[in-house]
Short mmCIF file of C-alpha atoms in Angstrom, two decimals:
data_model
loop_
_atom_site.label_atom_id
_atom_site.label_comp_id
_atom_site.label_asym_id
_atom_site.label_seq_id
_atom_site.Cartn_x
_atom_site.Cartn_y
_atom_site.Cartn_z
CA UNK A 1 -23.32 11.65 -42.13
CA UNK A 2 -25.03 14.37 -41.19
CA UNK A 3 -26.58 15.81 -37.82
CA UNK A 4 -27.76 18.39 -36.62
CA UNK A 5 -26.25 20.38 -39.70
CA UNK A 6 -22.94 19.10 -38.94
CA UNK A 7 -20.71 16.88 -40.53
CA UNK A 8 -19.85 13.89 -38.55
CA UNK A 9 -16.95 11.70 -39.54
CA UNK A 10 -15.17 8.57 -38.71
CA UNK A 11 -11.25 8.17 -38.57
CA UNK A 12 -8.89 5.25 -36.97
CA UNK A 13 -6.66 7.09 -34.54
CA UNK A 14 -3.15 7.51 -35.29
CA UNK A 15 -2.21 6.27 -31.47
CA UNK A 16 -1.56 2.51 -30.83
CA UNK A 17 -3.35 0.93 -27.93
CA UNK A 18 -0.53 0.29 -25.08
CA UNK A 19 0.38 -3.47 -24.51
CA UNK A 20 0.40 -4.95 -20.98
CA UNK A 21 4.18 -4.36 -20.39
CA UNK A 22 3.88 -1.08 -21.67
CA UNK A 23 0.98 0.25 -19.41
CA UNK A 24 1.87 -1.11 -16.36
CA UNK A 25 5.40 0.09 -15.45
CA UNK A 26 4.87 -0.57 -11.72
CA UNK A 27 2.65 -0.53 -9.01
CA UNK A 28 2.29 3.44 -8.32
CA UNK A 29 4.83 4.66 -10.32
CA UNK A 30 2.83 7.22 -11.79
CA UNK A 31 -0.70 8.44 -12.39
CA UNK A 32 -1.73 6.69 -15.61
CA UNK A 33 -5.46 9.40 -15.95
CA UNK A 34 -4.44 12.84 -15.26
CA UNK A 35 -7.56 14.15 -17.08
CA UNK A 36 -9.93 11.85 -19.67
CA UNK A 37 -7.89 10.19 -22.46
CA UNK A 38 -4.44 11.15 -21.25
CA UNK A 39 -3.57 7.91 -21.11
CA UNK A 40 -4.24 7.17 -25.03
CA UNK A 41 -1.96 10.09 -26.07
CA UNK A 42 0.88 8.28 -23.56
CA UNK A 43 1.01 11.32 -20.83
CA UNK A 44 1.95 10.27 -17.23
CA UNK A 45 2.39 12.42 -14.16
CA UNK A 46 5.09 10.95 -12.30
CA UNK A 47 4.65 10.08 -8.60
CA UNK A 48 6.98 12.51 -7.15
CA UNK A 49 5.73 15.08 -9.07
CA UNK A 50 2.10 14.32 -7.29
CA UNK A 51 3.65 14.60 -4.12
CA UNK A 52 5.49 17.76 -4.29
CA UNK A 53 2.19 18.99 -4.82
CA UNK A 54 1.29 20.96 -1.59
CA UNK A 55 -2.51 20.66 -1.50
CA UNK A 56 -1.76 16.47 -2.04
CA UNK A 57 0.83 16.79 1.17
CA UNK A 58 -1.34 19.10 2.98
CA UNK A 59 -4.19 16.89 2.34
CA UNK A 60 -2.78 13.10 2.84
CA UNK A 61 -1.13 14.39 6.60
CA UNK A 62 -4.63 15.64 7.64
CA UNK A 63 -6.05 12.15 7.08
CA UNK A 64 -2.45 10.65 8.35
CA UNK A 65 -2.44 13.02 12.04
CA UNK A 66 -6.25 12.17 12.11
CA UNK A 67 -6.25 8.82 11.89
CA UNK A 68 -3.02 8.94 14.15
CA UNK A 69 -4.91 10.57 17.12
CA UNK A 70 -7.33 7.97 16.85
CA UNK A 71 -7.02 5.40 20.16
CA UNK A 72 -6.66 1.72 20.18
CA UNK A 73 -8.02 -0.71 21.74
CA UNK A 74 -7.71 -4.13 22.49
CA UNK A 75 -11.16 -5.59 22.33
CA UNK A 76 -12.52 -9.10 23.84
CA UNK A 77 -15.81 -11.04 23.22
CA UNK A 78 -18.10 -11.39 26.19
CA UNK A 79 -20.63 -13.11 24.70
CA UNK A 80 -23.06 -10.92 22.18
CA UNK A 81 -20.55 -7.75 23.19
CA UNK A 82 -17.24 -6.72 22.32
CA UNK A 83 -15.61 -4.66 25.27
CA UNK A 84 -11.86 -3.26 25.97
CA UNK A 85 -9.38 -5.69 27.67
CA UNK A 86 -5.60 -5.54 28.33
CA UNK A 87 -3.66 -8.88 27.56
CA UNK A 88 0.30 -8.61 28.27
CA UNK A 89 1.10 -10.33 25.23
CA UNK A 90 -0.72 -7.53 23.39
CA UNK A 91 -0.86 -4.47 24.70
CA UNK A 92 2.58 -3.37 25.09
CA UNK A 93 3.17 -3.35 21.18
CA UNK A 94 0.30 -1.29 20.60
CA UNK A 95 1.21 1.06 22.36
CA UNK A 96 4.76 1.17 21.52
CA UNK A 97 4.97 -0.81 17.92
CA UNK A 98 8.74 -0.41 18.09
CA UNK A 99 11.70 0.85 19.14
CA UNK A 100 11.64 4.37 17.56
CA UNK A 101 7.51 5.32 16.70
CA UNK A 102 5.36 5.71 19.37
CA UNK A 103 1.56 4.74 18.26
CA UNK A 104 0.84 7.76 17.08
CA UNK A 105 3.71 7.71 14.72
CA UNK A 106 3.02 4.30 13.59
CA UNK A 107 -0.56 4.90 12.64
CA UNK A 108 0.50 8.05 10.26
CA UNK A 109 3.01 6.12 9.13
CA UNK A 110 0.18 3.18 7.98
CA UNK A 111 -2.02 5.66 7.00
CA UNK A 112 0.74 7.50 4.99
CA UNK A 113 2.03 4.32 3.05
CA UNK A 114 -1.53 3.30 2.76
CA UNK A 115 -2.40 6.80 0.65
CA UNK A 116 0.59 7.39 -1.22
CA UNK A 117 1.69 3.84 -2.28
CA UNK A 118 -1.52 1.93 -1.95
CA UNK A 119 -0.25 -0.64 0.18
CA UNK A 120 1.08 -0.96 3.77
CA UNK A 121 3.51 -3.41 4.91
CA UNK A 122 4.11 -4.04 8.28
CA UNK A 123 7.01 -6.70 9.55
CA UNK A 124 6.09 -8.46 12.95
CA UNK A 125 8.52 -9.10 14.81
CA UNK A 126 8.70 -11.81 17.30
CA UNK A 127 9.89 -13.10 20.91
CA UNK A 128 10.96 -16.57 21.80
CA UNK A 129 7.47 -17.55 22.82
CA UNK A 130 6.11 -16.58 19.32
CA UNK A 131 4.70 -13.59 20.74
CA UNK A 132 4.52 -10.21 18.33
CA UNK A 133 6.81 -7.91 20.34
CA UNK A 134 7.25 -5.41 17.85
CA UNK A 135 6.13 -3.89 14.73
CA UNK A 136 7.85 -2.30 11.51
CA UNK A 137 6.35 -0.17 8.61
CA UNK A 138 8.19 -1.54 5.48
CA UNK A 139 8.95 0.91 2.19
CA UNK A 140 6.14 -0.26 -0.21
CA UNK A 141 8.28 0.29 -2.88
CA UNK A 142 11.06 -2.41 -1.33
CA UNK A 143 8.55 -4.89 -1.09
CA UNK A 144 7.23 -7.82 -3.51
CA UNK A 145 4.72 -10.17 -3.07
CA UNK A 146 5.79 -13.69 -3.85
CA UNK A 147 2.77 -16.15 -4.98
CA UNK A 148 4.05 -20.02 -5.66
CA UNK A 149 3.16 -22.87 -7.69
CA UNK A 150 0.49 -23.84 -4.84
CA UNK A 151 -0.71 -20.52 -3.84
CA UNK A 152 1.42 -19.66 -1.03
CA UNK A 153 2.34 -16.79 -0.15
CA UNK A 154 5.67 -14.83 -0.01
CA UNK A 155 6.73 -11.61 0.46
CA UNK A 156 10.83 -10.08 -0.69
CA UNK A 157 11.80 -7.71 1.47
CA UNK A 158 14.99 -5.43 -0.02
CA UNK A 159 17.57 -3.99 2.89
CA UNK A 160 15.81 -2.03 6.07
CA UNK A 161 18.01 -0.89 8.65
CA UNK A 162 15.12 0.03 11.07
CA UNK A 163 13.49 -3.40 10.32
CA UNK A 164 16.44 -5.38 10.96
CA UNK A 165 16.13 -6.43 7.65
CA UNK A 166 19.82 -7.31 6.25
CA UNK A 167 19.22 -7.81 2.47
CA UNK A 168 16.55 -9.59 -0.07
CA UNK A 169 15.24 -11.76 2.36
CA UNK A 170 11.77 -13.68 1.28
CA UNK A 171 9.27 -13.88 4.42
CA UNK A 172 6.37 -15.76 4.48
CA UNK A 173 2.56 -14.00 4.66
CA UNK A 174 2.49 -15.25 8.24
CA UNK A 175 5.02 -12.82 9.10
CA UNK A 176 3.93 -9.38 7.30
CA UNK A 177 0.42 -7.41 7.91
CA UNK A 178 -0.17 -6.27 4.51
CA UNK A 179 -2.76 -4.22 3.86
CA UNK A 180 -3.86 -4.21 0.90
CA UNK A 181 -5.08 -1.60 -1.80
CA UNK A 182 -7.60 -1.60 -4.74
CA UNK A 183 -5.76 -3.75 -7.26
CA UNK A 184 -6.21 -1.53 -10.99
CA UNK A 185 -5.16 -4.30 -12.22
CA UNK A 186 -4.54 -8.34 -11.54
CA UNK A 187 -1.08 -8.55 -9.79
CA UNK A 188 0.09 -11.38 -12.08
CA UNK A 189 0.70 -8.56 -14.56
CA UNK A 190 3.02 -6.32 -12.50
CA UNK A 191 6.36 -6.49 -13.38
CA UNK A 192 8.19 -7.54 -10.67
CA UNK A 193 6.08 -9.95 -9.14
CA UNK A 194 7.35 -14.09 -9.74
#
C-alpha cells in the first residue's frame, strides 16, 4: 500500500508476547517501561539501578523530609467540626511511634517505603489493654499479603529485629496499617502471594 509516496508494509514481529509468569517477576522488582515498547523487546531497568540514580534519591527525600516536617494531629468530631484533641491512649505513639524513630523519622520512613516500593507496612504493636503503644515500618519487600478461601486477610512477615518480629510469622490485617499502592496489576497474579 501506498501513502503519501511511501511504501507501507505489514510484518508479524519476531518477539513473543510475555506470559503472566514471565512479566510479572515481583512486585517492584524492576521498571517494566523505561521508554515506549521496551517492554516488547524484554529490557528491564532493575530497581537498584533506579535508585542509585541521584536525581531519583535527591528527589524521593525532598518529598520524604517534606512530608516528615509535616505535624500531626489528633483530631475529634464536635459536631459539624473536626478540631485537635489529645487522648492518652493516642497521643504518645504519635509522637514517638517507637522505640528508635521519632515522628519525624517515621513519616520519611512511610513516605520513603511508600515511593520506592509502592507499599507501606506498618506493624502495631500493642499493650495489655489492646491499646496501640507502638508502631513499626516493615521492609516491603519481607512482606506478603495472605488472602484465604473466605476473603480474609493475612499478612507474612519474614525476620525484623527492630519489629520484634522472630521469623515467618502470618499476622492478621487487624494488626498491620498497610498502605496501599496503585495495583499494575491484580495481586492474584504476583508470585508470591497464596
Amino acid at each position: 500500500m501506498r501513502l503519501f509516496g511511501l511504501e507501507i508494509t505489514r510484518t508479524k514481529g519476531a518477539v513473543q508476547p510475555l506470559g503472566l509468569s514471565e512479566w510479572n517477576a515481583g512486585p517492584w522488582l524492576s521498571l517494566r517501561e523505561s521508554f515506549a515498547g521496551a517492554w516488547q523487546r524484554r529490557i528491564t531497568v532493575d530497581h537498584q539501578s533506579v535508585m542509585r540514580q541521584s536525581t531519583v534519591w535527591s528527589c524521593m527525600t525532598l518529598i520524604m523530609q517534606d512530608i516528615g516536617k509535616l505535624g500531626v494531629d489528633l483530631i475529634a468530631r464536635d459536631g459539624d467540626i473536626w478540631t485537635p484533641t489529645t487522648n492518652p491512649a493516642y497521643s504518645p505513639v504519635l509522637r514517638k511511634p517507637n522505640h528508635y524513630q521519632n515522628r519525624i523519622k517515621f513519616f520519611e520512613g512511610w513516605v520513603g517505603s511508600k515511593l520506592s516500593a509502592g507499599n507501606t507496612y506498618v506493624l502495631k504493636r500493642r499493650d495489655r489493654r489492646g491499646m496501640v503503644d507502638a508502631l513499626y515500618l516493615l521492609d516491603p519487600r519481607r512482606v506478603r499479603s495472605l488472602v484465604g478461601e473466605r476473603g480474609d486477610v493475612y499478612y507474612r512477615l519474614a525476620a525484623d529485629n527492630l519489629a520484634g518480629v522472630a521469623g515467618p510469622v502470618d499476622v492478621p490485617a487487624s494488626e498491620i496499617i498497610h498502605d496501599v499502592g496503585i495495583w499494575i496489576e491484580h495481586p492474584s497474579a504476583t508470585p508470591g502471594w497464596s
